[in-house]
């Protein structure tokens, strides 16, 4: 039986403790000894907002259909628990296993809106993961960002090892297979990033040189390593009739922001307005 990361004393002293205990209906438990890759999927906002997001549910279901992968969920703690975790040196943990995020192979962060940028730093800091990607070692998880804000990743590029540009159903399996090869072959972290950057839709900021105009706009963007693409092509799931969709979505114990079943009947928009990421 798993042990909760937070004591009863802490849970009874904070607001909405159901945010942090996991164990919801349809949440996925696996034996960590029987999987090859552990993936912490993070929505950098409080539980009730993150649990309302369909994209996380889709990827969570997709990852956990693979026998060699265990995907767990992570959310930003509210200010009351944040204070306690810092005072008592409690690392940020995943809901399913209650294990520290720093022990995972990947920390995937969906970036849905710019207002959560500071929460990303909170997640990294509470996890004990160096904020700067350049300071991370092989002992740290690969931090990968996804979601609509990755279409303009440069404001937060220093904090990420990789960005996944586009829709998550397309090439994640290829990336995870590469990571397993990296573990088996003993590559350096940089060697893994170079190989990962050759997968369509994957952007590794440390492998590119970016210069800026005085007004902050990008003046030039070019790879600094031979063999990585000059342009990263957004990945699109063209056929929605034969793709992953959760048949058993995780059902929370508490009321969440969108407290209802979400069904996807279409994706994107035909208008193509330049100011919109849809």
Short mmCIF file of N, CA and C in Angstrom, two decimals, residues 71-163:
data_model
loop_
_atom_site.label_atom_id
_atom_site.label_comp_id
_atom_site.label_asym_id
_atom_site.label_seq_id
_atom_site.Cartn_x
_atom_site.Cartn_y
_atom_site.Cartn_z
N UNK A 71 2.76 6.99 -16.50
CA UNK A 71 2.55 8.43 -16.47
C UNK A 71 1.74 8.79 -15.23
N UNK A 72 2.23 9.76 -14.48
CA UNK A 72 1.54 10.22 -13.28
C UNK A 72 1.31 11.73 -13.38
N UNK A 73 0.44 12.24 -12.53
CA UNK A 73 0.05 13.65 -12.61
C UNK A 73 0.68 14.48 -11.50
N UNK A 74 0.97 15.74 -11.86
CA UNK A 74 1.53 16.71 -10.91
C UNK A 74 0.83 18.04 -11.14
N UNK A 75 0.51 18.73 -10.05
CA UNK A 75 -0.09 20.06 -10.14
C UNK A 75 0.64 21.00 -9.19
N UNK A 76 0.45 22.29 -9.39
CA UNK A 76 1.05 23.27 -8.49
C UNK A 76 0.29 23.28 -7.16
N UNK A 77 1.00 23.20 -6.06
CA UNK A 77 0.31 23.30 -4.77
C UNK A 77 -0.16 24.73 -4.51
N UNK A 78 -1.25 24.83 -3.78
CA UNK A 78 -1.77 26.14 -3.39
C UNK A 78 -0.80 26.77 -2.38
N UNK A 79 -0.96 28.07 -2.14
CA UNK A 79 0.02 28.81 -1.34
C UNK A 79 0.18 28.26 0.07
N UNK A 80 -0.89 27.69 0.64
CA UNK A 80 -0.77 27.17 2.01
C UNK A 80 0.18 25.97 2.06
N UNK A 81 0.03 25.05 1.12
CA UNK A 81 0.91 23.89 1.10
C UNK A 81 2.31 24.26 0.61
N UNK A 82 2.39 25.18 -0.32
CA UNK A 82 3.70 25.64 -0.80
C UNK A 82 4.56 26.10 0.39
N UNK A 83 3.97 26.86 1.28
CA UNK A 83 4.69 27.37 2.45
C UNK A 83 5.16 26.23 3.35
N UNK A 84 4.28 25.25 3.58
CA UNK A 84 4.63 24.12 4.44
C UNK A 84 5.73 23.28 3.80
N UNK A 85 5.63 23.04 2.51
CA UNK A 85 6.62 22.21 1.82
C UNK A 85 8.00 22.85 1.90
N UNK A 86 8.05 24.16 1.77
CA UNK A 86 9.35 24.84 1.85
C UNK A 86 9.90 24.82 3.27
N UNK A 87 9.03 25.03 4.24
CA UNK A 87 9.47 25.04 5.63
C UNK A 87 9.96 23.67 6.09
N UNK A 88 9.30 22.61 5.61
CA UNK A 88 9.62 21.26 6.07
C UNK A 88 10.44 20.47 5.05
N UNK A 89 10.84 21.13 3.98
CA UNK A 89 11.68 20.51 2.95
C UNK A 89 11.04 19.25 2.37
N UNK A 90 9.76 19.37 2.04
CA UNK A 90 9.02 18.27 1.41
C UNK A 90 9.07 18.49 -0.11
N UNK A 91 9.64 17.57 -0.86
CA UNK A 91 9.72 17.77 -2.32
C UNK A 91 8.37 17.58 -2.99
N UNK A 92 8.18 18.25 -4.11
CA UNK A 92 6.95 18.08 -4.88
C UNK A 92 6.84 16.63 -5.35
N UNK A 93 5.63 16.10 -5.35
CA UNK A 93 5.43 14.68 -5.61
C UNK A 93 4.32 14.46 -6.62
N UNK A 94 4.32 13.28 -7.23
CA UNK A 94 3.25 12.89 -8.16
C UNK A 94 2.10 12.28 -7.38
N UNK A 95 0.89 12.42 -7.90
CA UNK A 95 -0.29 11.98 -7.16
C UNK A 95 -0.38 10.46 -7.03
N UNK A 96 -0.09 9.75 -8.11
CA UNK A 96 -0.34 8.31 -8.10
C UNK A 96 0.57 7.58 -7.11
N UNK A 97 1.86 7.70 -7.27
CA UNK A 97 2.80 6.98 -6.41
C UNK A 97 3.18 7.76 -5.17
N UNK A 98 2.96 9.08 -5.20
CA UNK A 98 3.40 9.99 -4.15
C UNK A 98 4.93 10.10 -4.09
N UNK A 99 5.60 9.66 -5.14
CA UNK A 99 7.06 9.74 -5.21
C UNK A 99 7.51 11.14 -5.64
N UNK A 100 8.70 11.57 -5.21
CA UNK A 100 9.21 12.88 -5.61
C UNK A 100 9.36 13.00 -7.12
N UNK A 101 9.01 14.15 -7.65
CA UNK A 101 9.10 14.40 -9.09
C UNK A 101 10.54 14.25 -9.58
N UNK A 102 11.49 14.60 -8.75
CA UNK A 102 12.89 14.56 -9.16
C UNK A 102 13.36 13.14 -9.48
N UNK A 103 12.63 12.12 -9.00
CA UNK A 103 13.02 10.74 -9.24
C UNK A 103 12.52 10.21 -10.58
N UNK A 104 11.77 11.01 -11.32
CA UNK A 104 11.19 10.56 -12.58
C UNK A 104 12.19 10.73 -13.72
N UNK A 105 11.90 10.07 -14.84
CA UNK A 105 12.73 10.22 -16.04
C UNK A 105 12.40 11.51 -16.78
N UNK A 106 11.12 11.82 -16.86
CA UNK A 106 10.66 13.03 -17.54
C UNK A 106 9.76 13.84 -16.62
N UNK A 107 9.87 15.15 -16.74
CA UNK A 107 8.86 16.06 -16.21
C UNK A 107 8.29 16.81 -17.40
N UNK A 108 7.07 16.46 -17.77
CA UNK A 108 6.40 17.12 -18.89
C UNK A 108 5.48 18.20 -18.36
N UNK A 109 5.63 19.41 -18.86
CA UNK A 109 4.83 20.54 -18.38
C UNK A 109 4.02 21.10 -19.53
N UNK A 110 2.70 21.07 -19.40
CA UNK A 110 1.87 21.68 -20.42
C UNK A 110 1.75 23.17 -20.13
N UNK A 111 1.96 23.97 -21.15
CA UNK A 111 2.01 25.43 -20.98
C UNK A 111 0.84 26.02 -21.76
N UNK A 112 -0.25 26.23 -21.07
CA UNK A 112 -1.49 26.64 -21.72
C UNK A 112 -1.65 28.15 -21.81
N UNK A 113 -1.02 28.89 -20.91
CA UNK A 113 -1.16 30.34 -20.90
C UNK A 113 0.03 30.95 -20.17
N UNK A 114 0.36 32.19 -20.56
CA UNK A 114 1.56 32.84 -20.04
C UNK A 114 1.50 33.11 -18.54
N UNK A 115 0.31 33.23 -17.98
CA UNK A 115 0.19 33.54 -16.56
C UNK A 115 0.72 32.42 -15.67
N UNK A 116 0.94 31.23 -16.24
CA UNK A 116 1.46 30.13 -15.42
C UNK A 116 2.98 30.04 -15.46
N UNK A 117 3.65 30.97 -16.13
CA UNK A 117 5.11 30.88 -16.25
C UNK A 117 5.80 30.85 -14.88
N UNK A 118 5.34 31.67 -13.95
CA UNK A 118 5.96 31.66 -12.62
C UNK A 118 5.67 30.36 -11.89
N UNK A 119 4.53 29.73 -12.19
CA UNK A 119 4.22 28.44 -11.58
C UNK A 119 5.19 27.36 -12.05
N UNK A 120 5.67 27.49 -13.29
CA UNK A 120 6.66 26.54 -13.79
C UNK A 120 7.92 26.58 -12.93
N UNK A 121 8.33 27.78 -12.58
CA UNK A 121 9.51 27.93 -11.71
C UNK A 121 9.21 27.36 -10.32
N UNK A 122 7.99 27.55 -9.85
CA UNK A 122 7.60 26.98 -8.56
C UNK A 122 7.71 25.46 -8.59
N UNK A 123 7.21 24.84 -9.66
CA UNK A 123 7.25 23.38 -9.79
C UNK A 123 8.69 22.88 -9.79
N UNK A 124 9.55 23.53 -10.57
CA UNK A 124 10.95 23.11 -10.63
C UNK A 124 11.63 23.29 -9.28
N UNK A 125 11.37 24.42 -8.64
CA UNK A 125 12.02 24.73 -7.36
C UNK A 125 11.59 23.74 -6.28
N UNK A 126 10.29 23.50 -6.17
CA UNK A 126 9.80 22.56 -5.15
C UNK A 126 10.25 21.13 -5.44
N UNK A 127 10.51 20.83 -6.70
CA UNK A 127 10.95 19.48 -7.06
C UNK A 127 12.44 19.27 -6.80
N UNK A 128 13.17 20.36 -6.56
CA UNK A 128 14.61 20.24 -6.38
C UNK A 128 15.35 20.06 -7.69
N UNK A 129 14.73 20.49 -8.79
CA UNK A 129 15.35 20.42 -10.11
C UNK A 129 15.94 21.79 -10.43
N UNK A 130 17.20 21.87 -10.84
CA UNK A 130 17.78 23.18 -11.18
C UNK A 130 16.90 23.95 -12.16
N UNK A 131 16.72 25.24 -11.89
CA UNK A 131 15.86 26.04 -12.77
C UNK A 131 16.43 26.13 -14.17
N UNK A 132 17.72 26.32 -14.28
CA UNK A 132 18.35 26.45 -15.58
C UNK A 132 18.65 25.07 -16.16
N UNK A 133 18.23 24.86 -17.40
CA UNK A 133 18.50 23.57 -18.06
C UNK A 133 20.00 23.31 -18.16
N UNK A 134 20.79 24.36 -18.28
CA UNK A 134 22.24 24.21 -18.43
C UNK A 134 22.89 23.63 -17.18
N UNK A 135 22.23 23.74 -16.03
CA UNK A 135 22.79 23.26 -14.77
C UNK A 135 22.37 21.83 -14.43
N UNK A 136 21.53 21.24 -15.24
CA UNK A 136 21.03 19.89 -14.94
C UNK A 136 22.04 18.82 -15.37
N UNK A 137 21.99 17.72 -14.65
CA UNK A 137 22.88 16.60 -14.93
C UNK A 137 22.05 15.37 -15.32
N UNK A 138 22.73 14.28 -15.50
CA UNK A 138 22.05 13.03 -15.87
C UNK A 138 21.15 12.54 -14.75
N UNK A 139 21.35 13.05 -13.54
CA UNK A 139 20.52 12.64 -12.41
C UNK A 139 19.16 13.35 -12.40
N UNK A 140 19.01 14.39 -13.20
CA UNK A 140 17.77 15.16 -13.23
C UNK A 140 16.84 14.66 -14.33
N UNK A 141 15.54 14.83 -14.15
CA UNK A 141 14.61 14.47 -15.23
C UNK A 141 14.82 15.35 -16.46
N UNK A 142 14.43 14.82 -17.61
CA UNK A 142 14.35 15.64 -18.81
C UNK A 142 13.09 16.49 -18.69
N UNK A 143 13.25 17.80 -18.72
CA UNK A 143 12.11 18.71 -18.59
C UNK A 143 11.66 19.12 -19.98
N UNK A 144 10.44 18.73 -20.34
CA UNK A 144 9.92 18.99 -21.68
C UNK A 144 8.61 19.77 -21.58
N UNK A 145 8.50 20.81 -22.38
CA UNK A 145 7.30 21.63 -22.39
C UNK A 145 6.44 21.34 -23.61
N UNK A 146 5.13 21.44 -23.43
CA UNK A 146 4.20 21.26 -24.53
C UNK A 146 3.04 22.23 -24.39
N UNK A 147 2.11 22.18 -25.32
CA UNK A 147 0.96 23.07 -25.25
C UNK A 147 1.11 24.29 -26.14
N UNK A 148 0.10 25.13 -26.21
CA UNK A 148 0.08 26.25 -27.17
C UNK A 148 1.20 27.27 -26.98
N UNK A 149 1.66 27.48 -25.75
CA UNK A 149 2.69 28.50 -25.54
C UNK A 149 4.06 28.08 -26.08
N UNK A 150 4.21 26.82 -26.46
CA UNK A 150 5.48 26.40 -27.05
C UNK A 150 5.66 26.95 -28.46
N UNK A 151 4.61 27.53 -29.03
CA UNK A 151 4.76 28.15 -30.34
C UNK A 151 5.57 29.44 -30.25
N UNK A 152 5.75 29.95 -29.05
CA UNK A 152 6.66 31.07 -28.79
C UNK A 152 7.47 30.72 -27.54
N UNK A 153 8.41 29.79 -27.67
CA UNK A 153 9.06 29.24 -26.47
C UNK A 153 10.19 30.08 -25.89
N UNK A 154 10.71 31.05 -26.63
CA UNK A 154 11.94 31.71 -26.21
C UNK A 154 11.88 32.39 -24.84
N UNK A 155 10.76 33.00 -24.43
CA UNK A 155 10.76 33.63 -23.10
C UNK A 155 11.08 32.67 -21.95
N UNK A 156 10.84 31.37 -22.15
CA UNK A 156 11.08 30.40 -21.08
C UNK A 156 12.05 29.30 -21.52
N UNK A 157 12.76 29.53 -22.61
CA UNK A 157 13.61 28.48 -23.19
C UNK A 157 14.72 28.04 -22.24
N UNK A 158 15.23 28.93 -21.41
CA UNK A 158 16.35 28.57 -20.52
C UNK A 158 15.96 27.54 -19.47
N UNK A 159 14.67 27.36 -19.23
CA UNK A 159 14.22 26.47 -18.17
C UNK A 159 13.87 25.07 -18.67
N UNK A 160 13.92 24.86 -19.99
CA UNK A 160 13.48 23.59 -20.56
C UNK A 160 14.60 22.91 -21.33
N UNK A 161 14.65 21.59 -21.20
CA UNK A 161 15.58 20.80 -22.02
C UNK A 161 15.03 20.62 -23.42
N UNK A 162 13.73 20.40 -23.51
CA UNK A 162 13.08 20.17 -24.79
C UNK A 162 11.71 20.85 -24.81
N UNK A 163 11.26 21.17 -26.00
CA UNK A 163 9.87 21.55 -26.22
C UNK A 163 9.28 20.60 -27.27
#
